[in-house]
XYZ file of C-alpha atoms in Angstrom:
688
model
C 6.518 -36.038 48.465
C 5.614 -32.388 47.769
C 2.790 -31.904 45.294
C 3.649 -30.059 42.102
C 2.755 -26.359 42.384
C -0.290 -24.875 40.705
C 0.732 -22.129 38.318
C -0.678 -18.710 39.097
C -2.106 -16.078 36.797
C -1.254 -12.426 37.260
C -4.523 -10.519 36.964
C -5.450 -6.948 37.855
C -2.196 -6.397 39.694
C -2.234 -9.523 41.867
C -1.246 -13.178 41.664
C -4.299 -15.426 41.461
C -4.646 -19.199 41.882
C -7.530 -21.461 40.886
C -9.335 -23.452 43.580
C -9.146 -26.740 41.658
C -6.211 -29.125 41.336
C -5.503 -28.273 37.724
C -4.033 -30.313 34.896
C -0.564 -31.840 35.426
C 2.262 -30.644 33.177
C 4.891 -33.374 32.645
C 8.653 -33.020 32.494
C 9.591 -33.729 28.869
C 12.637 -35.730 29.982
C 11.408 -37.790 32.952
C 7.633 -37.663 32.656
C 7.328 -36.370 36.229
C 4.830 -33.607 36.926
C 6.545 -30.209 36.944
C 3.483 -28.107 37.741
C -0.261 -28.019 37.408
C -2.325 -25.472 35.521
C -5.880 -24.142 35.677
C -7.662 -20.850 35.092
C -11.090 -21.999 36.286
C -12.790 -19.073 38.009
C -10.415 -16.436 36.653
C -12.118 -13.099 35.881
C -10.957 -12.613 32.303
C -13.365 -9.709 31.793
C -11.730 -8.016 34.758
C -8.286 -8.545 33.219
C -9.372 -6.820 30.021
C -10.945 -3.948 31.962
C -7.826 -3.554 34.096
C -5.627 -3.374 31.012
C -7.859 -0.724 29.438
C -8.478 1.470 32.483
C -5.157 1.146 34.327
C -2.459 -0.234 32.037
C -3.314 1.682 28.889
C -3.429 5.187 30.440
C -0.194 4.531 32.341
C 1.663 3.431 29.210
C 0.240 6.117 26.941
C 1.428 8.780 29.359
C 5.031 7.704 28.725
C 6.980 8.700 25.630
C 8.533 6.127 23.321
C 11.931 6.848 24.827
C 10.637 6.311 28.358
C 9.018 3.012 27.374
C 12.238 1.973 25.654
C 14.199 2.754 28.811
C 11.909 0.518 30.876
C 12.256 -2.340 28.378
C 16.027 -2.124 28.522
C 16.092 -2.065 32.316
C 13.766 -5.086 32.564
C 15.745 -7.082 29.991
C 19.021 -6.464 31.824
C 17.554 -7.697 35.093
C 16.154 -10.790 33.389
C 19.524 -11.553 31.832
C 21.102 -11.536 35.276
C 18.816 -14.434 36.247
C 19.061 -16.493 33.079
C 20.830 -19.449 34.718
C 17.752 -20.232 36.817
C 15.609 -20.032 33.680
C 18.030 -22.341 31.864
C 17.694 -24.942 34.620
C 13.909 -24.861 34.480
C 13.915 -24.886 30.680
C 15.763 -28.231 30.704
C 12.485 -29.729 31.894
C 10.850 -28.664 28.616
C 13.386 -30.859 26.802
C 15.570 -27.928 25.762
C 19.360 -28.093 25.736
C 21.502 -25.087 26.589
C 21.885 -24.486 22.867
C 18.092 -24.388 22.585
C 17.939 -22.062 25.582
C 20.264 -19.636 23.857
C 17.676 -19.379 21.087
C 14.614 -19.128 23.337
C 15.782 -17.410 26.520
C 18.733 -15.320 25.352
C 16.919 -14.696 22.087
C 13.913 -13.371 23.974
C 15.978 -11.031 26.124
C 17.917 -9.891 23.058
C 14.686 -9.103 21.247
C 13.573 -6.851 24.102
C 16.925 -5.062 24.051
C 16.681 -4.665 20.285
C 13.280 -3.034 20.599
C 14.553 -0.788 23.368
C 17.274 0.370 20.993
C 14.788 0.804 18.152
C 12.585 2.953 20.351
C 15.449 5.287 21.206
C 16.937 5.481 17.708
C 13.953 5.432 15.383
C 11.027 6.825 17.355
C 10.610 10.335 18.772
C 10.678 11.290 22.434
C 6.952 11.783 22.088
C 3.706 9.816 22.222
C 2.834 10.308 18.553
C 4.579 9.196 15.361
C 4.483 11.170 12.129
C 4.072 8.999 9.030
C 5.958 10.801 6.294
C 5.799 14.476 5.299
C 2.598 16.546 5.035
C 0.614 16.395 1.807
C -0.697 19.678 0.313
C -4.456 19.547 -0.180
C -4.930 22.981 -1.744
C -3.161 25.406 -4.051
C -2.396 28.067 -1.467
C -0.695 25.753 1.019
C -3.083 26.592 3.855
C -4.750 23.159 3.955
C -2.668 20.015 4.317
C -2.905 16.390 5.407
C -0.586 14.510 7.732
C -0.711 10.830 8.621
C 0.031 10.119 12.278
C 0.188 7.036 14.482
C -1.351 7.115 17.955
C -1.634 4.412 20.599
C -4.697 2.213 20.657
C -6.586 2.313 23.954
C -7.183 -1.429 24.195
C -5.148 -4.494 25.073
C -2.821 -6.781 23.099
C -3.718 -10.417 23.786
C -1.008 -12.891 22.847
C -1.781 -16.581 22.465
C 1.473 -18.510 22.196
C 2.739 -21.927 21.155
C 4.615 -24.358 23.415
C 7.915 -24.357 21.559
C 9.223 -20.920 22.580
C 7.860 -20.167 26.050
C 10.175 -17.176 26.581
C 10.940 -15.708 23.154
C 7.319 -16.207 22.077
C 6.130 -14.012 24.941
C 8.791 -11.323 24.701
C 8.823 -10.874 20.924
C 5.146 -9.911 21.098
C 5.301 -7.990 24.364
C 8.191 -5.674 23.404
C 6.625 -3.962 20.356
C 3.221 -3.756 22.051
C 4.731 -2.156 25.155
C 6.737 0.279 23.043
C 3.528 1.203 21.185
C 1.833 2.038 24.485
C -0.396 -1.030 24.548
C -0.776 -3.296 27.629
C -0.470 -7.049 27.127
C -2.247 -10.144 28.379
C 0.048 -13.154 27.956
C -1.598 -16.540 27.312
C 1.152 -19.197 27.131
C 0.642 -22.724 25.839
C 0.028 -24.986 28.825
C 2.752 -27.556 28.049
C 5.608 -25.171 28.862
C 3.723 -22.462 30.776
C 5.789 -23.063 33.916
C 8.806 -21.522 32.206
C 6.784 -18.579 30.892
C 5.352 -18.014 34.366
C 8.842 -17.978 35.917
C 10.148 -15.340 33.516
C 6.932 -13.322 33.768
C 7.146 -13.401 37.563
C 10.707 -12.109 37.356
C 9.513 -9.220 35.166
C 6.888 -8.253 37.733
C 9.443 -8.504 40.541
C 11.594 -5.829 38.914
C 8.935 -3.303 39.926
C 9.698 -1.373 36.744
C 6.588 -2.029 34.686
C 3.573 0.271 35.081
C 0.582 -1.307 36.819
C -1.709 -3.031 34.335
C 0.822 -3.019 31.506
C 1.343 -6.797 31.693
C -0.891 -9.643 32.873
C -0.552 -13.431 32.674
C -3.317 -15.945 31.990
C -2.111 -19.440 32.950
C -4.625 -21.966 31.685
C -7.588 -21.851 29.349
C -8.424 -18.518 27.715
C -12.049 -19.488 27.221
C -14.252 -16.412 26.939
C -11.379 -13.940 26.659
C -12.063 -12.916 23.061
C -15.706 -12.253 23.929
C -14.602 -9.103 25.758
C -12.454 -7.611 22.995
C -13.354 -4.837 20.561
C -11.874 -2.726 17.776
C -9.226 -1.138 20.009
C -7.778 -4.543 20.874
C -5.335 -6.851 19.126
C -4.793 -10.614 19.166
C -1.405 -12.065 18.257
C -1.493 -15.828 17.758
C 1.258 -18.398 17.213
C 0.383 -22.046 16.648
C -1.379 -24.347 14.221
C -3.175 -23.150 11.104
C -6.302 -24.935 12.327
C -6.431 -22.970 15.579
C -5.595 -19.757 13.748
C -8.591 -20.294 11.468
C -10.820 -20.928 14.482
C -9.741 -17.729 16.212
C -9.988 -15.727 13.013
C -13.644 -16.740 12.702
C -14.513 -15.463 16.197
C -17.156 -12.722 16.274
C -14.691 -10.346 17.900
C -12.638 -10.498 14.707
C -15.398 -10.795 12.097
C -17.878 -8.337 13.632
C -15.939 -6.049 15.975
C -12.790 -5.756 13.847
C -10.338 -6.891 16.510
C -6.930 -6.855 14.852
C -5.749 -10.416 14.408
C -2.198 -11.455 13.565
C -1.360 -15.118 13.039
C 1.983 -16.860 12.731
C 1.261 -20.496 11.931
C 3.353 -23.602 11.388
C 4.465 -23.893 7.789
C 6.330 -26.182 5.406
C 9.472 -24.115 5.085
C 12.056 -25.191 2.556
C 15.746 -24.932 1.813
C 16.811 -25.037 -1.833
C 20.274 -26.103 -2.936
C 21.134 -23.946 -5.941
C 21.946 -25.558 -9.294
C 25.494 -24.169 -8.989
C 26.077 -25.659 -5.514
C 27.454 -29.118 -6.216
C 29.210 -31.396 -3.695
C 32.570 -29.740 -4.366
C 31.408 -26.246 -3.367
C 31.306 -24.473 0.011
C 27.586 -23.927 -0.558
C 26.903 -27.668 -0.518
C 28.443 -27.966 2.936
C 26.502 -24.916 4.133
C 23.263 -26.462 2.883
C 23.811 -29.713 4.760
C 24.928 -27.906 7.904
C 21.846 -25.701 7.843
C 19.529 -28.665 7.297
C 20.990 -30.593 10.225
C 20.823 -27.535 12.476
C 17.165 -26.932 11.709
C 16.310 -30.597 12.259
C 17.914 -30.709 15.696
C 17.625 -27.276 17.369
C 14.646 -27.406 19.750
C 14.294 -31.028 18.511
C 12.910 -29.598 15.281
C 10.039 -27.875 17.123
C 10.377 -24.559 15.339
C 7.801 -22.838 13.168
C 10.708 -21.903 10.905
C 12.389 -25.330 10.725
C 13.284 -26.793 7.320
C 10.648 -29.374 6.419
C 11.518 -29.707 2.721
C 15.085 -29.957 1.399
C 14.825 -29.266 -2.344
C 17.970 -30.296 -4.252
C 19.061 -30.886 -7.841
C 18.116 -34.435 -8.825
C 21.721 -35.316 -9.598
C 22.782 -34.372 -6.047
C 20.094 -36.190 -4.051
C 22.318 -39.130 -3.159
C 25.161 -36.844 -2.097
C 22.857 -34.712 0.085
C 21.342 -37.776 1.761
C 24.733 -39.299 2.533
C 26.262 -36.051 3.792
C 23.221 -35.401 5.989
C 23.301 -38.983 7.272
C 26.940 -38.592 8.286
C 26.190 -35.366 10.156
C 23.056 -36.708 11.876
C 24.975 -39.738 13.102
C 26.994 -37.344 15.250
C 23.872 -36.034 17.001
C 23.492 -37.291 20.576
C 19.892 -37.458 21.807
C 19.278 -37.311 25.527
C 18.647 -35.367 28.698
C 19.643 -31.712 28.484
C 22.828 -31.205 30.453
C 23.982 -34.813 30.151
C 27.491 -35.282 28.755
C 27.637 -34.988 24.988
C 23.911 -34.409 24.436
C 23.235 -32.167 21.444
C 19.487 -32.718 20.988
C 16.933 -32.880 23.759
C 13.390 -34.178 24.014
C 10.217 -32.952 22.406
C 7.956 -30.906 24.672
C 5.714 -33.847 25.597
C 4.964 -37.445 24.757
C 1.719 -36.289 23.143
C 3.793 -34.116 20.838
C 6.098 -37.055 20.126
C 3.123 -39.239 19.165
C 1.751 -36.510 16.908
C 5.076 -36.321 15.090
C 5.131 -40.084 14.588
C 1.645 -39.994 13.079
C 2.791 -37.291 10.665
C 5.875 -39.331 9.723
C 3.642 -42.303 8.932
C 1.675 -40.091 6.530
C 4.865 -38.804 4.917
C 6.025 -42.396 4.367
C 3.082 -42.950 2.001
C 5.329 -41.724 -0.827
C 8.673 -41.307 0.934
C 11.336 -43.572 2.372
C 12.734 -43.069 5.863
C 16.486 -43.111 5.178
C 17.911 -41.803 8.483
C 16.599 -42.373 12.005
C 14.531 -45.260 13.382
C 11.965 -44.084 15.970
C 11.792 -47.615 17.398
C 15.515 -48.139 17.801
C 17.739 -45.290 18.947
C 19.898 -44.431 21.931
C 19.010 -41.867 24.593
C 21.786 -40.544 26.838
C 21.099 -39.732 30.470
C 17.388 -40.541 30.468
C 14.805 -43.274 30.041
C 13.672 -43.345 26.415
C 10.222 -44.628 27.318
C 9.528 -42.071 30.034
C 10.662 -39.035 28.082
C 9.442 -37.492 24.835
C 12.460 -38.479 22.763
C 12.825 -39.066 19.043
C 15.864 -39.394 16.808
C 16.359 -36.946 13.918
C 14.578 -38.495 10.920
C 15.346 -37.793 7.261
C 13.003 -38.949 4.523
C 13.617 -39.174 0.804
C 10.824 -38.686 -1.717
C 11.975 -39.236 -5.290
C 8.559 -38.195 -6.629
C 8.515 -34.488 -5.770
C 4.960 -34.213 -7.107
C 3.654 -36.400 -4.250
C 1.261 -34.382 -2.075
C 2.384 -35.389 1.420
C 5.721 -33.482 1.668
C 3.915 -30.291 0.678
C 0.841 -30.856 2.864
C 1.956 -32.705 6.012
C 4.122 -31.128 8.691
C 5.830 -33.313 11.265
C 6.550 -30.729 13.989
C 9.732 -32.338 15.215
C 13.202 -33.437 14.037
C 11.955 -34.401 10.575
C 12.747 -33.252 7.046
C 12.180 -34.649 3.537
C 14.631 -34.484 0.613
C 12.952 -33.691 -2.720
C 14.567 -33.571 -6.178
C 14.156 -30.842 -8.802
C 15.072 -30.763 -12.489
C 15.819 -27.064 -13.074
C 15.441 -23.735 -11.297
C 11.880 -23.204 -12.496
C 10.997 -26.596 -11.065
C 12.667 -25.690 -7.746
C 10.673 -22.461 -7.578
C 7.450 -24.334 -8.270
C 8.224 -26.842 -5.510
C 9.090 -24.058 -3.063
C 5.660 -22.560 -3.732
C 3.916 -25.908 -3.158
C 4.079 -25.292 0.583
C 1.126 -22.889 0.155
C 2.866 -20.100 1.999
C 5.657 -20.326 4.536
C 7.570 -18.278 7.055
C 10.981 -18.688 5.432
C 12.737 -20.239 2.484
C 16.492 -20.610 2.187
C 18.355 -20.574 -1.097
C 21.969 -21.720 -0.945
C 23.753 -20.381 -4.004
C 26.766 -18.327 -5.049
C 25.107 -17.132 -8.261
C 23.392 -13.693 -8.055
C 21.295 -14.479 -11.152
C 19.926 -17.598 -9.462
C 19.181 -15.573 -6.328
C 17.259 -12.936 -8.271
C 15.269 -15.479 -10.242
C 14.330 -17.339 -7.055
C 13.272 -14.206 -5.170
C 11.162 -13.059 -8.109
C 9.614 -16.488 -8.573
C 9.151 -17.646 -4.993
C 9.334 -14.510 -2.855
C 5.571 -13.932 -2.801
C 5.070 -17.352 -1.174
C 7.432 -16.700 1.747
C 7.706 -14.153 4.521
C 11.491 -14.217 4.424
C 14.063 -15.462 1.908
C 17.445 -16.377 3.395
C 20.097 -16.395 0.666
C 23.235 -18.143 1.895
C 26.661 -18.459 0.347
C 30.348 -18.589 1.256
C 30.530 -14.801 1.606
C 27.752 -14.229 4.142
C 27.944 -17.549 6.011
C 30.203 -16.262 8.773
C 27.736 -13.548 9.789
C 24.511 -15.292 8.828
C 22.150 -15.923 11.744
C 20.751 -18.954 9.936
C 17.605 -20.112 8.230
C 15.455 -20.486 11.322
C 16.237 -17.326 13.279
C 13.654 -14.522 13.121
C 15.347 -11.188 13.761
C 13.763 -8.276 15.644
C 14.581 -5.824 12.848
C 13.014 -7.944 10.068
C 9.410 -8.984 9.622
C 8.472 -12.456 10.820
C 5.436 -14.072 9.264
C 4.309 -15.343 5.917
C 1.395 -15.637 3.510
C -1.173 -18.398 3.139
C -0.612 -21.402 5.330
C 1.888 -19.411 7.441
C -0.977 -17.260 8.702
C -0.804 -14.133 6.581
C 0.538 -12.023 9.446
C 3.620 -10.032 10.332
C 5.498 -9.733 13.610
C 8.719 -7.996 14.582
C 10.168 -5.864 11.777
C 11.594 -3.139 13.993
C 9.394 -0.029 13.914
C 6.891 -1.883 11.724
C 6.083 -4.140 14.659
C 5.438 -1.114 16.868
C 3.234 0.658 14.341
C 1.224 -2.545 13.876
C -0.033 -1.934 17.432
C -1.032 1.682 16.700
C -3.725 3.489 14.744
C -2.806 5.414 11.619
C -4.978 8.501 11.251
C -5.060 11.179 8.547
C -5.128 14.629 10.161
C -6.180 17.601 8.031
C -5.513 21.212 8.929
C -3.504 24.366 8.446
C 0.296 24.444 8.696
C 0.092 25.983 12.181
C -2.372 23.367 13.407
C -0.359 20.462 11.993
C 2.778 21.919 13.546
C 1.010 21.930 16.888
C -0.259 18.373 16.499
C 2.973 16.808 15.317
C 5.487 19.054 17.095
C 7.322 19.319 13.787
C 7.383 22.613 11.923
C 5.406 22.500 8.663
C 6.182 24.793 5.737
C 3.758 27.694 5.828
C 3.474 27.728 9.612
C 4.476 30.770 11.600
C 8.166 31.532 12.086
C 9.629 33.476 14.965
C 12.567 35.871 14.465
C 13.036 37.574 17.833
C 16.452 39.071 17.151
C 18.312 36.257 18.902
C 20.086 33.894 16.543
C 18.555 30.428 17.134
C 22.077 28.969 17.339
C 22.493 31.005 20.555
C 19.580 29.133 22.183
C 19.874 25.951 24.228
C 17.183 23.283 24.098
C 15.637 24.899 27.166
C 15.205 28.135 25.218
C 14.697 27.024 21.626
C 11.173 26.715 20.269
C 9.838 25.061 17.125
C 9.527 27.783 14.488
C 12.476 29.867 15.731
C 14.099 31.124 12.553
C 16.828 33.201 10.960
C 17.101 34.558 7.410
C 20.535 35.410 6.057
C 21.785 36.877 2.805
C 21.726 37.721 0.007
C 25.162 36.796 -1.259
C 26.225 37.035 -4.877
C 27.928 34.106 -6.549
C 30.517 35.199 -9.129
C 32.250 33.339 -11.935
C 35.490 33.618 -9.960
C 33.788 31.876 -7.027
C 32.761 28.996 -9.267
C 36.229 28.588 -10.763
C 37.929 28.825 -7.368
C 35.606 26.154 -5.934
C 36.318 23.904 -8.935
C 40.068 24.293 -8.551
C 39.937 23.856 -4.765
C 37.761 20.704 -4.800
C 38.755 19.166 -8.126
C 35.133 19.169 -9.294
C 35.616 20.448 -12.842
C 32.407 19.019 -14.299
C 31.712 20.679 -17.619
C 28.515 22.390 -16.413
C 30.659 24.527 -14.129
C 33.703 25.084 -16.348
C 32.757 24.819 -20.049
C 30.365 27.571 -21.187
C 29.700 26.107 -24.620
C 29.032 22.586 -23.348
C 26.900 23.895 -20.475
C 24.840 26.021 -22.889
C 24.077 22.905 -24.919
C 22.621 21.204 -21.836
C 18.864 21.998 -21.767
C 18.839 21.838 -17.963
C 21.442 24.592 -17.551
C 21.667 26.849 -20.638
C 25.097 28.027 -19.515
C 27.615 27.648 -16.724
C 26.188 27.133 -13.247
C 27.511 27.065 -9.696
C 28.226 23.786 -7.981
C 25.356 22.610 -5.829
C 27.779 22.033 -2.973
C 29.135 25.544 -3.377
C 25.593 26.841 -2.836
C 25.206 24.658 0.272
C 28.577 25.759 1.634
C 27.730 29.399 1.208
C 24.296 28.873 2.709
C 25.980 27.421 5.802
C 28.333 30.396 5.884
C 25.323 32.693 5.878
C 23.316 31.064 8.661
C 26.039 29.765 11.007
C 26.767 31.707 14.182
C 30.534 31.245 14.583
C 31.037 31.680 18.331
C 31.041 28.801 20.836
C 27.510 28.162 21.998
C 24.823 25.577 22.573
C 25.101 24.133 19.050
C 27.726 21.460 19.616
C 27.969 19.758 16.224
C 26.443 19.423 12.787
C 26.064 15.723 12.036
C 24.412 15.613 8.645
C 21.842 16.631 6.078
C 18.589 14.904 5.189
C 16.289 15.125 2.178
C 18.573 17.346 0.101
C 17.107 18.516 -3.204
C 18.848 20.882 -5.645
C 15.926 22.476 -7.442
C 17.070 25.465 -9.516
C 20.533 26.038 -11.035
C 22.354 29.122 -9.759
C 24.241 31.040 -12.424
C 27.166 33.370 -11.856
C 25.867 36.813 -10.983
C 22.827 35.513 -9.128
C 22.384 35.778 -5.354
C 21.334 33.296 -2.703
C 19.436 33.813 0.551
C 18.835 31.120 3.161
C 16.133 30.730 5.795
C 16.778 28.308 8.651
C 13.908 27.241 10.931
C 13.866 24.974 13.987
C 11.783 22.082 12.698
C 11.924 19.383 15.370
C 13.472 19.256 18.845
C 14.344 15.899 20.410
C 15.970 15.879 23.861
C 17.999 12.789 24.747
C 17.098 11.282 28.090
C 20.111 10.928 30.362
C 22.298 13.107 28.132
C 23.196 16.790 28.404
C 22.263 17.424 24.795
C 19.596 16.620 22.235
C 18.939 16.731 18.506
C 17.509 19.629 16.543
C 16.313 19.262 12.980
C 16.352 22.543 11.044
C 14.416 23.277 7.870
C 16.692 25.004 5.353
C 15.468 26.744 2.220
C 17.840 28.540 -0.171
C 16.302 30.915 -2.741
C 17.735 32.968 -5.614
C 17.162 36.637 -6.364
C 13.810 35.826 -7.986
C 12.665 34.035 -4.842
C 12.727 30.622 -6.507
C 13.863 27.724 -4.285
C 17.408 26.711 -5.142
C 17.860 24.009 -2.512
C 15.818 22.503 0.298
C 17.130 20.197 3.013
C 17.161 19.443 6.721
C 20.206 20.286 8.834
C 20.820 17.998 11.833
C 22.612 19.341 14.892
C 23.436 18.364 18.454
C 22.415 21.128 20.870
C 23.135 21.474 24.584
C 20.155 21.295 26.933
C 21.434 24.338 28.820
C 24.051 27.005 28.073
C 26.459 27.531 29.620
C 26.497 23.901 30.740
C 25.698 23.241 34.397
C 28.715 24.103 36.536
C 30.289 26.219 33.772
C 30.776 29.846 34.738
C 31.280 30.787 31.117
C 34.919 31.692 31.729
C 34.101 34.510 34.150
């Protein structure tokens, strides 16, 4: 019989194995040893140094778009191998449905961040945080907040329940931010993490030092971290508190983000009786969260809070649905819920259920008498889904004790205020669901309970078809929660990237800030070299290239023609007496869109050229009314240039300022255009 393999760590660019036998990791279904794990003798200080001196410089040299391209390429290669990961994941107790959440969900998160990096971040290594802030009267001294990459390492310490998604949802934003990662998976399911990590390394796409794997104990790792480093933790509140008290965090200001287990709830709205679609959605969501990953989700519903008059109906409907759940070996015919991750985890859940039964009755599921399909119940870490009923919602246990498995407790409430109070009794959670079709109920709940939850999932008949469900964190939304849930935030699209970066206030002149941010700042130098900037390709265009056009007089006939042509006969443009009575106008004025149209007519170069398309305006402000007889002049300046990797064009943001004859700003806005990288395009003779 071949001995179970010893998992390897990936440290300083090489696979490393401990000299000892390691601790056995059991198959959740059969109890057989899948692998062994040990990190005894591993040079954790060397891993940190390697990340800082090799991984960090390599990543920070790449732009956000380049990092995003690598993430996408890696995720696509991982997806091509997902069947082998599915097979191995079965040994963690996960069904294929569970694998879709963990494995496919992890790959999807990486792809989402790759898309975010291309769409919402510049093709640069620095992020501008909002517009500049004037710091003096003359406009020669301004402030600009910027984000730059930290020079340390992101250490992730993960829980056992999501060995793939847990790694990738932390790695993707850190990588995009230019920060190398050391992955520390929970030992119970580390063999699956190691397999996916190994596949990432085998792609050959990731810069050296950008990712490392620590399989085994992380003892001593935090001792080597400082203020440029970050720790992302997922697990129990007790362990989170222990890590948060480490000297690296308390004395050296290591950034610490925790996502801890919490007593999430689902509330059945007072309008959602048994005869409504919302009632069925509530029960369906409760059953799903009890059984997916065998209830081993940080976001699972632990408290089902329902109107007192509907408790019996909820219990019976949930009982009927849970009776259809088939517990057993993943892959066996008909199995819809697999095993817990280990028998130790199973025993911990049973101890928690015993505590819950102090004031609650177990109404569905007998842990001593249930059927397991395709496996030996005693050898595997199996439990049936268990529903408790606690008629005294003031009892402490449902709001204090979490059974991290297929367990939930039904609690009654008297009115909406009572439901909100019960939702808050969890002392902070990752997510709360409210199932209601009443917008007033939804608003009252969000106002009353929102501060106690990281996410509020409002479900009704209209959004159910597209809803991703109570327990699904999404890459574009923050994942975390206050209080017991850890007080941290993960994911959230760009927010998750910026969390791994340093925000710095830079002070300087318009020219200096333009140079730092590569975005033209009002007051910085403009260049008018006699060549219209619309005649310049991206290869020729420079930030600050500008054109001034005008003046052009706007007549009363122009205003009336525009009104007749567009149908915009608002009184301020057509009724002199009414317009004079308006204190903002004091008489008839030109349409704002007439001014913009004429401004475009002034600055546009009409001939075919490198400007391919105008695709919008940003930040439009109409500042001063233009009256008939006045003139307008427009100045257009290349503000920001963003090439698109792999495309023959890029984006140019132009600063547009329209002034009247007195020099007062009439309108300010950004014009967005697509511009060719070269002109004529490669292979185009220009018609000659």
